[in-house]
Short mmCIF file of C-alpha atoms in Angstrom, two decimals:
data_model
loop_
_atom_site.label_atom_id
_atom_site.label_comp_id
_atom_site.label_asym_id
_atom_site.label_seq_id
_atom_site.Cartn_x
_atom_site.Cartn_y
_atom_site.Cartn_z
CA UNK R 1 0.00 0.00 0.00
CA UNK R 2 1.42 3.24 -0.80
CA UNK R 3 1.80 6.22 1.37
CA UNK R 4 -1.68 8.24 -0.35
CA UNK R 5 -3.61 5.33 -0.15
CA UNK R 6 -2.52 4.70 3.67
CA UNK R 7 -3.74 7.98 4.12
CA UNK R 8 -6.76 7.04 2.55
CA UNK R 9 -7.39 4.31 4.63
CA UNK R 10 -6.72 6.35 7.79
CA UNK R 11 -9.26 9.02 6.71
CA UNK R 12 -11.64 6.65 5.72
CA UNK R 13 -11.17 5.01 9.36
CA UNK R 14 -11.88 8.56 11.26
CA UNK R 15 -14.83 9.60 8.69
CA UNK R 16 -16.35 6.20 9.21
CA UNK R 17 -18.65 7.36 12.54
CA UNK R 18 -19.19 10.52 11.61
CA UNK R 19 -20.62 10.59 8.33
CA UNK R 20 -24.36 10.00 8.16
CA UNK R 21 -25.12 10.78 4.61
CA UNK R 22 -25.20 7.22 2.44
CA UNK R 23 -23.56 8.82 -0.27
CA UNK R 24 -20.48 10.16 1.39
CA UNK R 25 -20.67 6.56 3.50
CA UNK R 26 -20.69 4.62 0.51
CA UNK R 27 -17.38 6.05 -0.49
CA UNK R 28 -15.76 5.58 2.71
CA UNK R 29 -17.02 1.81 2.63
CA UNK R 30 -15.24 1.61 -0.88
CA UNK R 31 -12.19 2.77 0.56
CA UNK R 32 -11.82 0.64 3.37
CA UNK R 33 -13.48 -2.60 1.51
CA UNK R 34 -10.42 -1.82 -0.93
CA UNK R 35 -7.50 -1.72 1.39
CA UNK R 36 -6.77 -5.05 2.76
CA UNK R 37 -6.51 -3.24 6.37
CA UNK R 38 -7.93 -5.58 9.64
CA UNK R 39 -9.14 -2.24 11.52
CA UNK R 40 -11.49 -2.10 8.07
CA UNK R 41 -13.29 -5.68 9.38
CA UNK R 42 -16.02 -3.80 12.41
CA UNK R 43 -16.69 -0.74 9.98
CA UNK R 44 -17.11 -3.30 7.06
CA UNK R 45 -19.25 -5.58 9.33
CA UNK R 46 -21.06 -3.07 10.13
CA UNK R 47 -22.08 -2.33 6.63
CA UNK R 48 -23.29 -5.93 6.29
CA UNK R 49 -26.70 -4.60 8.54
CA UNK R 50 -27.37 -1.47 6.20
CA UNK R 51 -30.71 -1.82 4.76
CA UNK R 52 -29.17 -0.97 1.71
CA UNK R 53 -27.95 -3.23 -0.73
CA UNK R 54 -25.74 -0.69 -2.18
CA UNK R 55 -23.07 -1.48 0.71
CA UNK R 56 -23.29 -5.39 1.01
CA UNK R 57 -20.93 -6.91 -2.02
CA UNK R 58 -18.89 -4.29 -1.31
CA UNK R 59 -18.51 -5.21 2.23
CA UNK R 60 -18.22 -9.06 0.92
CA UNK R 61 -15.62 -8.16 -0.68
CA UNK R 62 -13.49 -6.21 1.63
CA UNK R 63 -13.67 -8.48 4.43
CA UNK R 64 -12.94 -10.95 2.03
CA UNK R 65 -10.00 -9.15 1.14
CA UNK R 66 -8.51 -8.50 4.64
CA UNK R 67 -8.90 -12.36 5.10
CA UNK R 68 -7.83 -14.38 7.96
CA UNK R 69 -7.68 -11.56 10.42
CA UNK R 70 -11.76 -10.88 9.81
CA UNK R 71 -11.92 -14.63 10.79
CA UNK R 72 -12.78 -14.23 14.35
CA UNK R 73 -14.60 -10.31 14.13
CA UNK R 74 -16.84 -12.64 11.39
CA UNK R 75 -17.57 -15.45 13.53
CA UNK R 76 -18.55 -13.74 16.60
CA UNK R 77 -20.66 -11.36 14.50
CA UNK R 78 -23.47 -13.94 13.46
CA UNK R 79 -26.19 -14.66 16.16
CA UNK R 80 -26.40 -11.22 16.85
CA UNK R 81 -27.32 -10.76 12.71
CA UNK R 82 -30.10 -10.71 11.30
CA UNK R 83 -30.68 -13.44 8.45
CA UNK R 84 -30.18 -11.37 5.51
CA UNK R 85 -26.58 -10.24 7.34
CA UNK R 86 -25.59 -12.93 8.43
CA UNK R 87 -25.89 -14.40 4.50
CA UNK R 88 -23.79 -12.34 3.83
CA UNK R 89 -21.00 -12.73 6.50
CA UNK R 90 -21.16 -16.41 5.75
CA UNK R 91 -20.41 -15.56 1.81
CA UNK R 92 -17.09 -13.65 3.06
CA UNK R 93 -16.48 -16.64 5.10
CA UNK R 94 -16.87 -18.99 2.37
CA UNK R 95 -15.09 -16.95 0.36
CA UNK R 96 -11.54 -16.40 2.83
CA UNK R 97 -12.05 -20.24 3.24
CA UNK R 98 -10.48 -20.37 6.93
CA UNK R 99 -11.43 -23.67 8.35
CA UNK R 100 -12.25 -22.19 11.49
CA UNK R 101 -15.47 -21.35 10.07
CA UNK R 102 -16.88 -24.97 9.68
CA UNK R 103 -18.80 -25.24 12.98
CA UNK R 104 -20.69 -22.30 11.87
CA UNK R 105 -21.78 -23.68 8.50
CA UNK R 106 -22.84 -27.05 10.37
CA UNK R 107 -24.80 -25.07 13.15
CA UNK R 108 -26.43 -22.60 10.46
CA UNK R 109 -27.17 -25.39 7.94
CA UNK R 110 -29.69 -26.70 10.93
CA UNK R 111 -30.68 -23.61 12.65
CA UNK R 112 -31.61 -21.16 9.70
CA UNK R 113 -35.52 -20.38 8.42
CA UNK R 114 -33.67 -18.68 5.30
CA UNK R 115 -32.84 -21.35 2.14
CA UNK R 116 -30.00 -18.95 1.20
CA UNK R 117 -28.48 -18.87 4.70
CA UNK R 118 -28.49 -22.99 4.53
CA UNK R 119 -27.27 -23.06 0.83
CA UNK R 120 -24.29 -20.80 1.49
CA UNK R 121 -23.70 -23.33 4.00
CA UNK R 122 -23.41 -26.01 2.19
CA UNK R 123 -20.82 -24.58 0.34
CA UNK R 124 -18.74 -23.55 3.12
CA UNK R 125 -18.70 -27.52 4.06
CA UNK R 126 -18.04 -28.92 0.65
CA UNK R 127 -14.76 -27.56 0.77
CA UNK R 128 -14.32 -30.36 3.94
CA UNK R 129 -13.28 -33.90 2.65
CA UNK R 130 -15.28 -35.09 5.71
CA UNK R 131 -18.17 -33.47 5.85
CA UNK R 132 -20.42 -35.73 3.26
CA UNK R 133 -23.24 -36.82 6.07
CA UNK R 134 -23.97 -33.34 6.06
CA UNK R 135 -24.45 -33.05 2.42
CA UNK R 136 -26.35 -35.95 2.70
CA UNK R 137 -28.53 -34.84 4.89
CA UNK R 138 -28.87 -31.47 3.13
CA UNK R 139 -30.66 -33.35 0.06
CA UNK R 140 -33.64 -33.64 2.73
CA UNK R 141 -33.76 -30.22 2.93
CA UNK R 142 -37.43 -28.79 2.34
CA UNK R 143 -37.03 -26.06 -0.15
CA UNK R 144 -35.85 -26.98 -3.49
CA UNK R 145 -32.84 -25.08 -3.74
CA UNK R 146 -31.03 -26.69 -0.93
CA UNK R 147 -31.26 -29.77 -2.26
CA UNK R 148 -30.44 -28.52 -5.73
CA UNK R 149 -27.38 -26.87 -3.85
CA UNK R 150 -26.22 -30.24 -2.39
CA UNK R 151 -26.61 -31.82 -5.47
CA UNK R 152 -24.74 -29.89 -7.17
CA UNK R 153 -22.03 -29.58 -4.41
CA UNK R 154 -21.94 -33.65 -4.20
CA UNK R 155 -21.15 -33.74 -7.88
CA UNK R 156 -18.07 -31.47 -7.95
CA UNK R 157 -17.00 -33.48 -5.20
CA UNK R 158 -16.73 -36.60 -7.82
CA UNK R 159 -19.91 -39.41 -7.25
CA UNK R 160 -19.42 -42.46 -4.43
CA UNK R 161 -21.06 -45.61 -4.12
CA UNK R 162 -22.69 -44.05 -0.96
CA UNK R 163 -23.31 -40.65 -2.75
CA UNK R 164 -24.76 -41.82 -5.56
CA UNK R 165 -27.42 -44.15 -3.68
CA UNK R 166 -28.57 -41.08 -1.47
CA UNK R 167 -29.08 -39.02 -4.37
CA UNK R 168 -30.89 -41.63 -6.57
CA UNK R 169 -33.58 -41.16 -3.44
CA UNK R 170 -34.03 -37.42 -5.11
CA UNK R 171 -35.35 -39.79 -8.31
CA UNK R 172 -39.30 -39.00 -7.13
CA UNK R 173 -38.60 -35.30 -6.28
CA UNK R 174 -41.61 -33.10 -5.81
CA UNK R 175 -39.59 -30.44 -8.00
CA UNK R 176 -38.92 -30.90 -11.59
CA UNK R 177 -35.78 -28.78 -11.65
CA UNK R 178 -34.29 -30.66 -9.34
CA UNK R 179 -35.20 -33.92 -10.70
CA UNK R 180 -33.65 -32.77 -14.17
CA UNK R 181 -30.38 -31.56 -12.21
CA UNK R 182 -30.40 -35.00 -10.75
CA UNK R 183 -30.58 -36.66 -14.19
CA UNK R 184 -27.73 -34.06 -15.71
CA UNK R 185 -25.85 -35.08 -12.72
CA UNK R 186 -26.17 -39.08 -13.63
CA UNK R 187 -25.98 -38.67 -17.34
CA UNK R 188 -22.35 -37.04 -17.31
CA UNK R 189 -21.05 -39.26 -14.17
CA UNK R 190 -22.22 -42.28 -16.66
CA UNK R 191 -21.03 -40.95 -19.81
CA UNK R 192 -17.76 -42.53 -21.72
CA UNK R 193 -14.61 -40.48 -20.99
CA UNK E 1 -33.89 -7.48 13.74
CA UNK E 2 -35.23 -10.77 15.70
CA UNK E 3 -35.70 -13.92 13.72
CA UNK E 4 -39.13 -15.14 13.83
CA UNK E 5 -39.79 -18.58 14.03
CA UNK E 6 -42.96 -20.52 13.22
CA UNK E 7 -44.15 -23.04 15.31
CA UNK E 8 -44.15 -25.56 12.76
CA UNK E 9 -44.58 -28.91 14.91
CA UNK E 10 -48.36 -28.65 14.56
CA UNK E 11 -49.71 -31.88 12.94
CA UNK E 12 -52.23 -31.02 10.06
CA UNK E 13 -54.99 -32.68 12.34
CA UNK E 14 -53.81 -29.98 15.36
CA UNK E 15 -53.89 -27.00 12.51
CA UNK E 16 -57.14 -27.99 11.50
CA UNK E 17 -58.67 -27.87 14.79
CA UNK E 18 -56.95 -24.49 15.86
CA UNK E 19 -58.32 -23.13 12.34
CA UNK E 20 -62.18 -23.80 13.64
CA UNK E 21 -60.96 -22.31 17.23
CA UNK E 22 -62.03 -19.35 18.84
CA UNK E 23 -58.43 -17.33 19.18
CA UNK E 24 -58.78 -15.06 16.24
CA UNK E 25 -54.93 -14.40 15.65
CA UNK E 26 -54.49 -18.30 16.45
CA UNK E 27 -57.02 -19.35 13.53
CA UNK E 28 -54.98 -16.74 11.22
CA UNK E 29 -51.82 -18.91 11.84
CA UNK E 30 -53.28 -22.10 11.15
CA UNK E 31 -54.74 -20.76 8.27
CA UNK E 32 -51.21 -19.46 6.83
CA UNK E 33 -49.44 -22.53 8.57
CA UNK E 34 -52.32 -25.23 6.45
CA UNK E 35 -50.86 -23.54 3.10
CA UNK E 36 -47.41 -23.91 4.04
CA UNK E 37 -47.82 -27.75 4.60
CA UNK E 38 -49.63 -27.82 1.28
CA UNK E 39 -51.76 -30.64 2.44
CA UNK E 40 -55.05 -31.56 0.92
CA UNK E 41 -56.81 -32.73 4.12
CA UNK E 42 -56.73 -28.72 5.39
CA UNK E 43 -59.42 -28.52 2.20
CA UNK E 44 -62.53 -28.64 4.06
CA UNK E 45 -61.86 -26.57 6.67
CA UNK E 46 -60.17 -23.46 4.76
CA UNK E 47 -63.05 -23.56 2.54
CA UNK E 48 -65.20 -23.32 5.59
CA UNK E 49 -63.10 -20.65 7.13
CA UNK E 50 -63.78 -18.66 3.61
CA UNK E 51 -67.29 -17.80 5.45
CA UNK E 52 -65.82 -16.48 8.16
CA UNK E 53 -67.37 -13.49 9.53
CA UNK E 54 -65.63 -13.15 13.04
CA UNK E 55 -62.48 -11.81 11.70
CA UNK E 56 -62.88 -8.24 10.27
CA UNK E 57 -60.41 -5.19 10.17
CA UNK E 58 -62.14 -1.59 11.36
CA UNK E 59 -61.94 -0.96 7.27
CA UNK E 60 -64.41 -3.47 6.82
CA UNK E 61 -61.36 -6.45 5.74
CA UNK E 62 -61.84 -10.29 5.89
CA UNK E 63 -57.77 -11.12 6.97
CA UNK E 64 -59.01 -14.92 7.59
CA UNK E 65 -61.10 -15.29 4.49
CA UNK E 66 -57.59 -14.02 2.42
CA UNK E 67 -55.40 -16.17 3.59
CA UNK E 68 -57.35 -19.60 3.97
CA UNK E 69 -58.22 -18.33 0.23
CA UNK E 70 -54.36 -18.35 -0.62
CA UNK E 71 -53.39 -21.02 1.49
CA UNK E 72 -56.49 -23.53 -0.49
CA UNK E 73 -54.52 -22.23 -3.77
CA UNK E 74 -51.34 -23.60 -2.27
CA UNK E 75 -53.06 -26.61 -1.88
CA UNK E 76 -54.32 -26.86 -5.10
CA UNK E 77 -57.13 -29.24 -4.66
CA UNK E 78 -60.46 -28.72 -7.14
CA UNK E 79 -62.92 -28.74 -3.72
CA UNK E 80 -61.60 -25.49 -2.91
CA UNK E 81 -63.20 -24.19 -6.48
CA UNK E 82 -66.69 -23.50 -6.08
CA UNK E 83 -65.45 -21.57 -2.72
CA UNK E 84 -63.28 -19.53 -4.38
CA UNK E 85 -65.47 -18.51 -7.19
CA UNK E 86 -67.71 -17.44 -4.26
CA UNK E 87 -64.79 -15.30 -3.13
CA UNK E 88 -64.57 -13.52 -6.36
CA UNK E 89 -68.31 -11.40 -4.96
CA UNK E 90 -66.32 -10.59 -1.33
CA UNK E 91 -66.62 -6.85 -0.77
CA UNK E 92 -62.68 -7.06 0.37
CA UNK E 93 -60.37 -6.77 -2.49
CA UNK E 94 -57.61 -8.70 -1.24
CA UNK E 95 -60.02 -11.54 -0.64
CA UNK E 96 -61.07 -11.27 -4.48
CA UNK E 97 -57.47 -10.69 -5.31
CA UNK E 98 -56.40 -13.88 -3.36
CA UNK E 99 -59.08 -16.00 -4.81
CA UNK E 100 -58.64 -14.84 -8.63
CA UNK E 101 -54.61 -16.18 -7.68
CA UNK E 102 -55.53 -19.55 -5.72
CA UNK E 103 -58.14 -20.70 -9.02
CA UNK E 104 -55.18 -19.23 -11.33
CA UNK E 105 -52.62 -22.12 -9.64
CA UNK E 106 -56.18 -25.21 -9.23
CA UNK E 107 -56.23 -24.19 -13.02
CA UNK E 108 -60.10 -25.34 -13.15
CA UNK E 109 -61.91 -24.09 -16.38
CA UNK E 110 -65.06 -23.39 -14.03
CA UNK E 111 -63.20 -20.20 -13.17
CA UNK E 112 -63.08 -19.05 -16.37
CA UNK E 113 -66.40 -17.27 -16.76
CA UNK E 114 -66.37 -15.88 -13.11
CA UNK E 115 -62.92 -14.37 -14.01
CA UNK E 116 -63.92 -12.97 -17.46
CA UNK E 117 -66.99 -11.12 -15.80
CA UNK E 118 -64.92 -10.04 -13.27
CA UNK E 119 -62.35 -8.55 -15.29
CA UNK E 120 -65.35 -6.28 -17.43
CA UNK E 121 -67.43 -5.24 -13.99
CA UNK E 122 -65.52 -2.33 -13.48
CA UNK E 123 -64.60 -0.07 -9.82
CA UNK E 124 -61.48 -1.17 -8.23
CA UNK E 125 -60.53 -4.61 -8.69
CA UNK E 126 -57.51 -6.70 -8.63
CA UNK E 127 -56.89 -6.30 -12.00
CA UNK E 128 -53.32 -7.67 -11.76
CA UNK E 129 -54.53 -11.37 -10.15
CA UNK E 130 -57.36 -11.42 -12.58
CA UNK E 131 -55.52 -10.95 -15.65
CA UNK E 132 -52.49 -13.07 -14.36
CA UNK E 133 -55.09 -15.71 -13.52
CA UNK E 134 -56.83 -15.31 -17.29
CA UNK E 135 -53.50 -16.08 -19.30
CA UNK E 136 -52.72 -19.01 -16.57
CA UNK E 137 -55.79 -20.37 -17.62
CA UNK E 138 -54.98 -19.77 -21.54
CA UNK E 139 -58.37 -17.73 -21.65
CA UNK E 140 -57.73 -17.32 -25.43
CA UNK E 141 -61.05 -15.06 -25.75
CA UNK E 142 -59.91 -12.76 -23.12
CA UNK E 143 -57.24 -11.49 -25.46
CA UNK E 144 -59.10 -7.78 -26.42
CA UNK E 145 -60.58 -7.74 -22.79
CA UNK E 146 -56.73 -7.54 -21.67
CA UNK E 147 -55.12 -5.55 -24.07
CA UNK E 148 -56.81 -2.02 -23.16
CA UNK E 149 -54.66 -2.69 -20.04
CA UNK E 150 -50.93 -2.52 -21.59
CA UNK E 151 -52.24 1.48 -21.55
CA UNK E 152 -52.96 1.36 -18.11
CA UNK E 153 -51.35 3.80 -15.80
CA UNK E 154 -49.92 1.17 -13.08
CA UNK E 155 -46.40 -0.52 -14.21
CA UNK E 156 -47.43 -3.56 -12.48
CA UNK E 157 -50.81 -4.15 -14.43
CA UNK E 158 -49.17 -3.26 -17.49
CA UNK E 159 -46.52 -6.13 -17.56
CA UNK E 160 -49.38 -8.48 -15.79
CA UNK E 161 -51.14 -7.66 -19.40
CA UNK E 162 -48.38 -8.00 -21.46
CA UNK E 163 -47.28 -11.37 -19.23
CA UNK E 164 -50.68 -13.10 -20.36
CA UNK E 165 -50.96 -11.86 -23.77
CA UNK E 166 -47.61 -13.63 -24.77
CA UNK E 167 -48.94 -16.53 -22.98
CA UNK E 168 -51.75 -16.58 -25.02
CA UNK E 169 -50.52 -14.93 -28.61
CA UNK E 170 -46.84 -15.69 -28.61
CA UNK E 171 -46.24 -11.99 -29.83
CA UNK E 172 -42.74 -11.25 -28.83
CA UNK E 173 -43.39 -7.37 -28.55
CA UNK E 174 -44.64 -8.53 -25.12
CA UNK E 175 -41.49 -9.59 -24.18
CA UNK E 176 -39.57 -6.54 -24.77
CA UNK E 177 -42.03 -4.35 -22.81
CA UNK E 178 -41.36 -6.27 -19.69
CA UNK E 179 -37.87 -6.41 -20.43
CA UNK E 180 -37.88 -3.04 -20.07
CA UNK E 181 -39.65 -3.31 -16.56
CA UNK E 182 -36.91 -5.29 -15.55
CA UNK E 183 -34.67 -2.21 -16.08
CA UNK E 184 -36.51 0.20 -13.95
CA UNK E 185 -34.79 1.78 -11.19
CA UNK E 186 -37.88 0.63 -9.15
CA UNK E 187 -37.08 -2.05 -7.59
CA UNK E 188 -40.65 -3.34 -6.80
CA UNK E 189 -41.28 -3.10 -10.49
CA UNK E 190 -38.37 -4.97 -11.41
CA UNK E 191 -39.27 -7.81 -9.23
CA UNK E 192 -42.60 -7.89 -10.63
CA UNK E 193 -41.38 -7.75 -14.05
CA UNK E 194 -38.72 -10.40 -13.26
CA UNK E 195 -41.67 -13.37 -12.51
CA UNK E 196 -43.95 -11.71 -15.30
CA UNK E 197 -40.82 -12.55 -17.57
CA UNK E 198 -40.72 -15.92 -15.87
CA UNK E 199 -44.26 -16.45 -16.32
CA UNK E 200 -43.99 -16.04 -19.79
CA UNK E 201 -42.10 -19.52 -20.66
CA UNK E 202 -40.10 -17.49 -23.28
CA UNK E 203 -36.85 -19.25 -22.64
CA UNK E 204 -34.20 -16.70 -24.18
CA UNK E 205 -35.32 -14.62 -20.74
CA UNK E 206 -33.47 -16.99 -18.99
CA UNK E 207 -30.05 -14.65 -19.89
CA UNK E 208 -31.83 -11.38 -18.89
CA UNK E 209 -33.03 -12.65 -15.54
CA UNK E 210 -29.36 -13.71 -14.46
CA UNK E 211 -28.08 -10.27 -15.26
CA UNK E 212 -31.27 -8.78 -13.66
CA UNK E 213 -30.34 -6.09 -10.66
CA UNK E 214 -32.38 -7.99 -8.00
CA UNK E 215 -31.02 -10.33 -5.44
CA UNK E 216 -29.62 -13.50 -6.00
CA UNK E 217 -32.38 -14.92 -4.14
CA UNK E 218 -35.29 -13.74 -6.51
CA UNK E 219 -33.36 -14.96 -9.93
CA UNK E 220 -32.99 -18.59 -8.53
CA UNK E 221 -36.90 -18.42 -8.04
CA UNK E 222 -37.46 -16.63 -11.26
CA UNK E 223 -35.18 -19.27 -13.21
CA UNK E 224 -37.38 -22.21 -11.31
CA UNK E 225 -40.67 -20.46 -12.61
CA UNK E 226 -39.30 -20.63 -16.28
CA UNK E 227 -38.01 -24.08 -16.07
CA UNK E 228 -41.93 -24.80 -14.02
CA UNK E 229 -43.90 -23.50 -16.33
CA UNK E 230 -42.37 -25.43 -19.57
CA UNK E 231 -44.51 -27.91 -21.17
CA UNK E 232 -41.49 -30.62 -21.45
CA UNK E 233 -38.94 -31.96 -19.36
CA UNK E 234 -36.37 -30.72 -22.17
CA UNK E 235 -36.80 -27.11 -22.65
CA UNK E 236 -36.92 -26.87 -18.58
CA UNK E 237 -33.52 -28.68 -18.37
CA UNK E 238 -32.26 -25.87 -20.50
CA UNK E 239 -32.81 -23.43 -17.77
CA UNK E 240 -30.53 -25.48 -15.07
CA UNK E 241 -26.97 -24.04 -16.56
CA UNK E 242 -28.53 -20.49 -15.88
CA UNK E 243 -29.43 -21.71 -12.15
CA UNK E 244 -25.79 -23.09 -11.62
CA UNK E 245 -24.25 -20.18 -13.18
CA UNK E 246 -26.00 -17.92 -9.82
CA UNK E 247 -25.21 -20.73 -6.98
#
């Protein structure tokens, strides 16, 4: 980081609590998403609550950008969320991909109301050799795209014996897309190399 | 924000019996909680609830009648018809707006002529549900009834028009104008232009909807609805690399 945009940062830092106007905030949230700094992680969770969508990728992608030290600030950050925040925390999780995270995709995979909340989960524990069962038992998930999630998740992971006989039980699906991702899914595991 | 959590341990047979209570804002639940199982045995007793006079807002609203009348389109069982059509007289227009959407998704051709007359009677009506409900129903007839509406002043009644005309003429001018509700810097009117789109079946919307400005959340669903409403399991599967490309 250069000198200016130090300076930048450290602005950006002070201007944080005082500025109310979303405009002038939305700059100062671009700053700090941009530079990589850990004091940037409580200002940029912060901006994962707005009620304005404006500020949340941006936020993603700062926190995602300072990394391992917005680990912990992350972590501790979601029961006090709400759901649509604490989406969004879990995507920067997913996306700094510190295993220190994984208890929090297992607890939110069983604990959230919100589909997305329990999809971005699933991601978060594909990246686990181990953590199959709960893949598993994300194909009994009761909205669609959960299961189409899993599905899809299962199949990157490359099809096992025990895999592939859990998913054939998706066969009789109530939802046609997911039955049809299910057959995709078959028809190119099956297909000559 | 706190996270609300439904009480969703109630057996059908326990909803059903809460439903015909006497706890007003208990019978409401069971009423929204009967839809949300989706389970045909809840049929007797939402229709019944549809009579209900007990639960009335100081403006004169039935909030019972309009959600058992949802929740029985959830279901999606042909008892719940003659009911509904019944609905379509309420003097609450969310009732008549709820029942015009639960016979659009039973898809029973008895609702046809209750909808058409409907549609020409006038005042303030749902106009939206009914016209929805009219292309659902592939109400070919109804085409000049609808299309005095693609002048009508609200956005959202315009694109329901323009959503059940393609459905039932194909004409792909349709498409465009909804298209163009999908760019509006409203972003109620983009949502409602996004599932209009999807509504449509026109497959080369899949594209627009991914690069729609609404949340990730809302083009999954809107994708679904395209692949949902295609006649064949083969067009639908075209829709699933648009649905990967957003997980």
């Amino acid at each position: 980081m250069s000198t200016t945009e130090k300076m930048a940062v450290e602005r950006a830092l002070a201007e944080f609590d005082r500025v109310g106007a979303p405009a002038a905030l939305l700059t100062i949230v671009r700053t700090l998403a941009t530079s990589a700094d850990p004091r940037a992680a409580d200002p940029l969770l912060r901006a994962l609550t707005f009620n304005d969508a404006a500020f949340h990728d941006i936020a993603i992608e700062g926190l995602t950008a300072i990394g391992e030290p917005a680990v912990e600030p992350l972590l501790a950050s979601l029961d006090g969320m709400d759901y649509g925040a604490r989406y969004r925390a879990l995507r920067a999780l997913v996306a700094i991909g510190d295993p220190r995270a994984r208890p929090a995709y297992e607890y939110w995979l069983g604990a959230d109301i919100i589909p997305g909340v329990r999809c971005i989960c699933v991601k978060g524990l594909a990246r686990f050799p181990d953590t199959e069962a709960l893949l598993l038992k994300a194909l009994e998930d009761k909205v669609w795209v959960v299961r189409y999630y899993a599905i899809q998740m299962l199949c990157e992971r490359g099809l096992t014996p025990q895999t592939r006989a859990a998913l054939a039980t998706l066969a009789a699906d109530p939802e046609r897309v997911v039955r049809l991702k299910l057959a995709q899914v078959f028809a190119r595991a099956d297909a000559p190399v | 924000m706190s996270l609300i959590t439904p009480d969703t341990t109630m057996t059908v047979e326990e909803a059903v019996e809460q439903l015909r209570g006497e706890d007003l804002s208990q019978r409401y639940y069971a009423a929204w909680y009967l839809g949300y199982l989706e389970d045909p045995r809840a049929v007797e007793a939402l229709v019944a609830a549809l009579a209900d006079e007990s639960d009335r807002t100081e403006m004169g609203g039935y909030p019972l009648r309009r959600k058992a009348a949802e929740s029985l389109g959830r279901i999606g069982e042909a008892r719940a018809v003659p009911g509904l059509i019944e609905m379509l007289g309420c003097e609450d227009y969310y009732v008549r707006e709820a029942a015009a959407w639960s016979l659009a998704r039973i898809g029973d051709a008895l609702a046809v002529e209750p909808l058409v007359a409907l549609l020409g009677q006038g005042g303030s009506q749902p106009y939206e549900a009914i016209i929805e409900a009219l292309g659902d129903l592939r109400v070919h007839r109804a085409v000049s009834l609808i299309e005095p509406f693609l002048q009508e002043r609200s956005e959202r009644v315009r694109y329901a028009a323009a959503r059940s005309l393609f459905q039932l003429t194909g004409d792909v001018a349709l498409i465009d104008m909804l298209l163009g509700g999908l760019a509006s810097a409203d972003s109620h009117i983009r949502r409602a232009a996004l599932f209009d789109l999807a509504d449509t079946g026109y497959l080369p919307a899949a594209a627009k909807i991914v690069h729609a400005d609404v949340t990730a959340t809302l083009k999954l669903l809107a994708l679904k609805q395209l692949a949902d409403v295609q006649s064949g399991d083969e067009p639908a599967a075209a829709v699933l690399p648009f649905i990967d490309s957003i997980l």
